[in-house]
CSV table of C-alpha atoms in Angstrom, one decimal:
chain,number,residue,atom,x,y,z
A,18,MET,CA,26.3,71.5,157.6
A,19,LYS,CA,29.3,73.7,158.1
A,20,VAL,CA,27.9,76.3,156.5
A,21,LYS,CA,24.5,76.0,158.7
A,22,THR,CA,26.9,76.1,161.7
A,23,SER,CA,28.6,79.5,161.0
A,24,GLY,CA,25.4,80.8,160.3
A,25,VAL,CA,24.0,79.8,163.3
A,26,TRP,CA,27.1,81.5,165.3
A,27,GLN,CA,26.5,84.6,162.9
A,28,MET,CA,22.9,85.0,164.2
A,29,THR,CA,23.7,84.4,167.6
A,30,LEU,CA,26.5,86.8,167.9
A,31,ALA,CA,24.3,89.5,165.6
A,32,MET,CA,21.5,89.2,168.4
A,33,MET,CA,23.8,89.4,171.2
A,34,ILE,CA,25.2,92.4,170.4
A,35,SER,CA,21.6,93.9,169.5
A,36,GLY,CA,20.6,92.7,173.0
A,37,THR,CA,23.4,95.3,174.3
A,38,VAL,CA,22.5,98.5,172.2
A,39,GLY,CA,20.6,100.0,175.2
A,40,TRP,CA,23.9,99.7,177.4
A,41,PRO,CA,25.9,102.4,175.5
A,42,VAL,CA,22.8,104.3,174.8
A,43,VAL,CA,21.7,105.0,178.6
A,44,ILE,CA,25.3,105.4,179.5
A,45,LEU,CA,25.7,108.5,177.0
A,46,GLY,CA,22.8,110.2,178.4
A,47,LEU,CA,22.5,112.2,175.2
A,48,PRO,CA,19.1,113.1,173.2
A,49,ALA,CA,17.7,110.3,171.1
A,50,THR,CA,18.2,112.2,168.0
A,51,THR,CA,22.0,112.9,168.9
A,52,VAL,CA,22.3,109.4,169.4
A,53,VAL,CA,20.7,107.9,166.4
A,54,PHE,CA,22.8,110.4,164.1
A,55,TRP,CA,26.0,109.5,165.2
A,56,ARG,CA,24.9,105.8,164.9
A,57,CYS,CA,23.8,106.6,161.4
A,58,ALA,CA,27.0,108.5,160.6
A,59,PHE,CA,29.5,106.1,161.8
A,60,GLY,CA,27.0,103.2,160.6
A,61,ALA,CA,26.9,104.7,157.2
A,62,LEU,CA,31.0,104.8,157.0
A,63,ALA,CA,31.0,100.9,157.8
A,64,MET,CA,28.3,100.3,155.0
A,65,LEU,CA,29.9,102.1,152.6
A,66,VAL,CA,33.3,100.1,153.1
A,67,ALA,CA,31.4,97.2,153.0
A,68,CYS,CA,29.5,98.2,149.9
A,69,ALA,CA,32.8,99.0,148.2
A,70,LEU,CA,34.3,95.9,149.2
A,71,LEU,CA,31.5,93.8,147.8
A,72,ARG,CA,31.2,96.1,144.6
A,73,LEU,CA,27.7,97.2,145.1
A,74,LEU,CA,28.3,100.9,144.1
A,75,LYS,CA,28.3,100.4,140.4
A,76,LYS,CA,26.0,102.9,138.5
A,77,GLY,CA,22.7,101.6,137.5
A,78,ARG,CA,22.3,99.2,140.6
A,79,LEU,CA,19.1,100.7,141.4
A,80,THR,CA,16.1,102.2,139.6
A,81,ARG,CA,14.5,105.3,140.5
A,82,ARG,CA,11.7,103.8,142.2
A,83,GLN,CA,14.0,101.4,144.0
A,84,ALA,CA,15.7,104.6,145.6
A,85,ALA,CA,12.9,106.2,146.6
A,86,ILE,CA,11.2,103.1,148.4
A,87,ALA,CA,14.9,102.8,150.0
A,88,VAL,CA,14.6,106.4,151.3
A,89,LEU,CA,10.9,105.9,152.8
A,90,GLY,CA,12.2,102.8,154.5
A,91,GLY,CA,15.1,104.7,155.9
A,92,ILE,CA,12.9,107.4,157.1
A,93,ALA,CA,10.8,104.8,159.1
A,94,LEU,CA,14.1,103.2,160.4
A,95,VAL,CA,15.3,106.5,162.0
A,96,LEU,CA,12.2,107.2,163.5
A,97,ASN,CA,11.8,103.6,164.9
A,98,TRP,CA,15.5,103.9,166.3
A,99,THR,CA,14.9,107.4,167.7
A,100,LEU,CA,11.7,106.0,169.5
A,101,LEU,CA,13.4,103.1,171.1
A,102,PHE,CA,15.9,104.9,172.6
A,103,ALA,CA,14.0,107.6,174.0
A,104,ALA,CA,12.0,105.0,175.6
A,105,TYR,CA,15.0,103.4,177.6
A,106,SER,CA,15.0,106.5,179.5
A,107,TYR,CA,11.4,106.6,180.3
A,108,ALA,CA,10.6,102.9,181.2
A,109,SER,CA,13.8,100.4,181.2
A,110,ILE,CA,16.2,98.8,178.5
A,111,ALA,CA,13.9,95.6,179.6
A,112,VAL,CA,10.5,96.9,179.0
A,113,ALA,CA,11.1,98.9,176.2
A,114,THR,CA,12.9,95.9,174.4
A,115,VAL,CA,10.1,93.6,175.1
A,116,THR,CA,7.2,95.9,174.2
A,117,TYR,CA,9.1,96.6,170.8
A,118,HIS,CA,8.9,92.8,170.2
A,119,VAL,CA,4.9,93.3,169.5
A,120,GLN,CA,6.3,94.1,166.1
A,121,PRO,CA,5.3,91.0,164.2
A,122,PHE,CA,1.6,91.9,165.0
A,123,MET,CA,1.9,95.4,163.7
A,124,LEU,CA,3.4,94.0,160.5
A,125,VAL,CA,0.7,91.7,160.3
A,126,GLY,CA,-2.0,94.3,160.5
A,127,LEU,CA,-0.3,96.2,157.6
A,128,GLY,CA,-0.1,93.0,155.8
A,129,VAL,CA,-3.9,93.0,155.9
A,130,LEU,CA,-4.6,96.7,155.3
A,131,PHE,CA,-2.3,97.1,152.5
A,132,PHE,CA,-1.4,93.8,151.1
A,133,GLY,CA,-4.6,91.7,151.0
A,134,GLU,CA,-3.3,89.1,153.5
A,135,LYS,CA,-5.6,87.2,155.5
A,136,LEU,CA,-5.9,87.1,159.2
A,137,THR,CA,-6.8,84.1,160.5
A,138,ALA,CA,-8.5,82.9,163.7
A,139,ASN,CA,-5.0,81.6,165.0
A,140,LYS,CA,-3.2,84.8,164.2
A,141,ILE,CA,-6.0,86.6,166.2
A,142,ALA,CA,-5.6,84.2,169.1
A,143,TRP,CA,-1.7,84.6,169.3
A,144,LEU,CA,-2.4,88.9,168.9
A,145,LEU,CA,-4.7,88.4,172.0
A,146,LEU,CA,-2.1,87.0,173.9
A,147,ALA,CA,0.4,89.5,173.1
A,148,PHE,CA,-2.2,92.3,173.7
A,149,GLY,CA,-2.5,90.9,177.3
A,150,GLY,CA,1.1,90.5,177.9
A,151,MET,CA,1.3,94.3,176.8
A,152,LEU,CA,-1.3,95.2,179.3
A,153,LEU,CA,0.7,93.4,182.3
A,154,ILE,CA,3.7,95.2,181.3
A,155,ILE,CA,1.5,98.4,181.2
A,156,THR,CA,0.2,97.5,184.9
A,157,GLY,CA,3.1,96.0,186.2
A,158,LYS,CA,5.2,98.5,187.3
A,159,HIS,CA,7.3,97.7,190.4
A,160,ASP,CA,7.7,100.4,192.9
A,161,GLY,CA,11.4,100.9,192.6
A,162,ALA,CA,10.4,102.4,188.6
A,163,ALA,CA,9.9,105.8,187.1
A,164,SER,CA,6.9,107.7,187.9
A,165,GLY,CA,3.5,106.2,186.2
A,166,SER,CA,3.2,108.7,183.6
A,167,HIS,CA,6.8,108.3,182.4
A,168,TYR,CA,6.9,104.6,182.6
A,169,PHE,CA,3.8,104.8,180.5
A,170,THR,CA,5.5,107.2,178.0
A,171,GLY,CA,8.3,104.7,177.9
A,172,VAL,CA,5.7,102.0,177.0
A,173,MET,CA,4.0,104.2,174.3
A,174,LEU,CA,7.5,105.0,172.5
A,175,ALA,CA,8.4,101.4,172.5
A,176,LEU,CA,5.2,100.7,170.9
A,177,GLY,CA,5.6,103.3,168.4
A,178,ALA,CA,9.2,102.3,167.5
A,179,ALA,CA,7.6,98.5,166.8
A,180,PHE,CA,5.2,100.3,164.5
A,181,MET,CA,7.6,102.2,162.5
A,182,TYR,CA,9.7,99.2,162.4
A,183,ALA,CA,6.8,97.5,160.9
A,184,VAL,CA,6.5,100.2,158.3
A,185,ALA,CA,10.0,99.9,157.6
A,186,ALA,CA,10.0,96.0,157.1
A,187,ALA,CA,6.9,96.4,154.9
A,188,ILE,CA,8.6,99.0,152.6
A,189,VAL,CA,11.7,96.8,152.6
A,190,LYS,CA,9.6,93.8,151.2
A,191,GLN,CA,9.2,95.9,147.8
A,192,LEU,CA,12.8,95.8,147.6
A,193,LYS,CA,13.5,91.9,146.7
A,194,GLY,CA,16.6,91.4,144.8
A,195,VAL,CA,18.4,94.4,146.2
A,196,PRO,CA,21.5,93.9,148.2
A,197,PRO,CA,20.8,94.4,151.4
A,198,HIS,CA,24.1,96.1,152.4
A,199,LEU,CA,23.3,98.7,149.9
A,200,ILE,CA,19.6,99.2,151.3
A,201,VAL,CA,21.3,100.0,154.7
A,202,LEU,CA,23.6,102.2,153.1
A,203,ILE,CA,20.8,104.4,151.6
A,204,GLN,CA,18.9,104.1,154.9
A,205,LEU,CA,21.7,105.3,157.2
A,206,THR,CA,22.6,108.2,155.0
A,207,VAL,CA,19.0,109.2,155.0
A,208,GLY,CA,19.3,109.1,158.7
A,209,VAL,CA,22.3,111.5,158.8
A,210,VAL,CA,20.6,113.9,156.3
A,211,LEU,CA,17.4,113.7,158.3
A,212,LEU,CA,18.7,114.3,161.7
A,213,ALA,CA,21.6,116.7,161.1
A,214,PRO,CA,19.4,119.6,162.1
A,215,PHE,CA,18.5,117.8,165.5
A,216,ALA,CA,21.8,116.3,166.4
A,217,GLY,CA,23.1,119.2,168.7
A,218,LEU,CA,26.2,119.3,166.3
A,219,ASP,CA,27.0,123.0,167.7
A,220,ALA,CA,27.9,121.1,170.8
A,221,LEU,CA,29.7,118.1,170.2
A,222,PRO,CA,30.5,115.3,172.8
A,223,SER,CA,33.7,116.3,174.7
A,224,THR,CA,35.0,113.2,176.2
A,225,ALA,CA,37.0,110.3,174.4
A,226,ASN,CA,34.6,108.0,176.0
A,227,ALA,CA,31.6,109.5,174.7
A,228,TRP,CA,32.8,109.0,171.1
A,229,LEU,CA,33.9,105.5,171.8
A,230,LEU,CA,30.5,104.7,172.6
A,231,LEU,CA,29.1,106.4,169.5
A,232,ALA,CA,31.5,104.9,167.2
A,233,THR,CA,30.5,101.2,169.0
A,234,LEU,CA,27.1,102.1,168.1
A,235,GLY,CA,27.5,102.6,164.3
A,236,LEU,CA,30.2,100.4,163.8
A,237,VAL,CA,29.4,97.3,166.0
A,238,HIS,CA,26.0,97.6,166.7
A,239,THR,CA,25.0,98.4,162.7
A,240,GLY,CA,27.8,97.7,160.6
A,241,LEU,CA,29.2,94.7,162.1
A,242,MET,CA,25.6,93.3,163.3
A,243,SER,CA,23.9,94.0,160.0
A,244,SER,CA,26.8,92.3,158.4
A,245,LEU,CA,26.6,89.1,160.6
A,246,LEU,CA,23.0,89.4,160.2
A,247,TYR,CA,22.7,89.2,156.6
A,248,SER,CA,25.2,86.4,156.1
A,249,ALA,CA,23.5,84.2,158.7
A,250,ILE,CA,20.1,84.7,157.0
A,251,GLN,CA,21.6,83.7,153.6
A,252,LYS,CA,22.9,80.4,155.3
A,253,ILE,CA,20.4,79.3,157.7
A,254,PRO,CA,16.3,78.5,157.4
A,255,THR,CA,14.1,81.3,158.2
A,256,SER,CA,12.4,79.1,161.2
A,257,LEU,CA,16.0,79.2,162.8
A,258,VAL,CA,16.4,82.8,162.0
A,259,GLY,CA,13.1,83.4,164.0
A,260,ALA,CA,14.2,81.0,167.0
A,261,LEU,CA,17.4,82.6,167.4
A,262,SER,CA,16.0,86.2,167.1
A,263,PHE,CA,14.7,85.8,170.5
A,264,ILE,CA,18.3,85.7,172.1
A,265,TYR,CA,17.9,89.7,171.5
A,266,PRO,CA,15.1,90.4,174.3
A,267,LEU,CA,16.7,87.9,176.6
A,268,VAL,CA,20.2,89.5,176.4
A,269,ALA,CA,18.6,93.2,177.0
A,270,ILE,CA,16.8,91.9,180.0
A,271,ILE,CA,19.9,90.2,181.5
A,272,VAL,CA,22.1,93.6,180.8
A,273,ASP,CA,19.3,95.6,182.1
A,274,TRP,CA,19.4,93.8,185.1
A,275,ALA,CA,23.2,93.1,185.5
A,276,VAL,CA,24.5,96.8,184.5
A,277,PHE,CA,21.6,98.7,185.5
A,278,SER,CA,20.0,96.7,188.3
A,279,HIS,CA,16.6,97.0,186.8
A,280,ARG,CA,14.6,94.0,188.0
A,281,LEU,CA,11.2,93.1,186.4
A,282,SER,CA,8.2,92.6,188.8
A,283,LEU,CA,6.4,89.3,188.6
A,284,MET,CA,3.8,90.9,186.1
A,285,GLN,CA,6.0,92.3,184.3
A,286,LEU,CA,7.9,89.0,183.5
A,287,LEU,CA,4.5,87.3,182.9
A,288,GLY,CA,3.8,90.1,180.5
A,289,ALA,CA,7.3,89.5,178.7
A,290,ALA,CA,6.5,85.9,178.8
A,291,ALA,CA,3.1,86.3,177.1
A,292,ILE,CA,4.4,88.7,174.4
A,293,LEU,CA,7.6,86.5,173.4
A,294,LEU,CA,5.5,83.4,173.2
A,295,ALA,CA,3.0,85.0,171.2
A,296,ALA,CA,5.6,86.4,168.8
A,297,ALA,CA,7.8,83.1,168.6
A,298,GLY,CA,3.9,81.3,167.8
A,299,MET,CA,3.4,83.8,165.2
A,300,ASN,CA,7.1,83.3,163.7
A,301,PHE,CA,6.8,79.5,163.6
A,302,GLY,CA,3.4,79.1,162.9
A,303,TRP,CA,2.2,77.3,166.1
A,304,ARG,CA,-1.5,76.7,166.1
A,305,LEU,CA,-3.6,77.7,169.4
A,306,MET,CA,-7.0,76.6,167.6
A,307,ARG,CA,-7.4,73.3,165.8
A,308,ALA,CA,-8.7,73.3,162.2
A,309,LYS,CA,-12.4,71.9,161.6
A,310,LYS,CA,-12.0,68.8,159.8
A,311,LYS,CA,-13.8,68.2,156.6
A,312,PRO,CA,-15.8,65.2,156.0
A,313,CYS,CA,-13.8,62.4,154.0
A,314,LEU,CA,-15.3,61.7,150.5
A,315,ALA,CA,-16.3,58.1,151.8
A,316,ASP,CA,-18.2,59.7,154.7
A,317,GLU,CA,-20.2,62.1,152.6
A,318,ARG,CA,-21.4,59.5,150.2
A,319,GLN,CA,-22.6,57.0,153.1
A,320,THR,CA,-26.6,57.4,153.7
A,321,PRO,CA,-27.7,58.1,157.5
């Protein structure tokens, strides 16, 4: 019981940290590629220490195939962060984060296309609800928001981020048995190498506050959050992980309102509720449609 309780607190804290990631990104005002590069750099440092403490750096821990798959996942993860951070400046933290949570449906689509998974009528129903919510968000821009074209760009960037996250998750599914901390270390290292040419290293941040925010993104929002998340996943049921994951978008909406005074319009709120409800339904296997009852054997034997 104590183990489960500690897992709940760890998952809750991890999701609260995730929900505040947009705060330092927006305050920094740097290009998304620069922010993601330094997030990867500081995060890789944190994960290197974690892997060393957990003795995960032994030779032969990974096969070449597993290493190659982890690298591909790293490319997808870096693109995911870059697109999401870029979306914040076009739409808002709240809109981008909620739109980003259509990712479960994109993962379902990838499962159908590449892994032979079945698309049930119930999943289609939740998908349609999420699609309706997305339309409400796209059309529900209030008067104080960014111009229509910029807002639409932000929503599309968030959808692109969700797709890349689904790709990363599908790739990581192929790495069962590989320690998650080691996977993240590889992915962050890939991010450092991939984004170095685009990170503006010839014009480094000049203030201590900027360096503090970048270090916070890497050490807290990546290193600490990942450690808490992985520890929690090992202690609590998957259903509880899914339930607590909705703390992330809720915290993001509160941060966007409290810090940046971005309030969602009524249509945006309805769209956000529809997307989060649909995502919850997918996570927990809720049924919108009842399965047809099969006639029992006794009934089949009865004559009319």
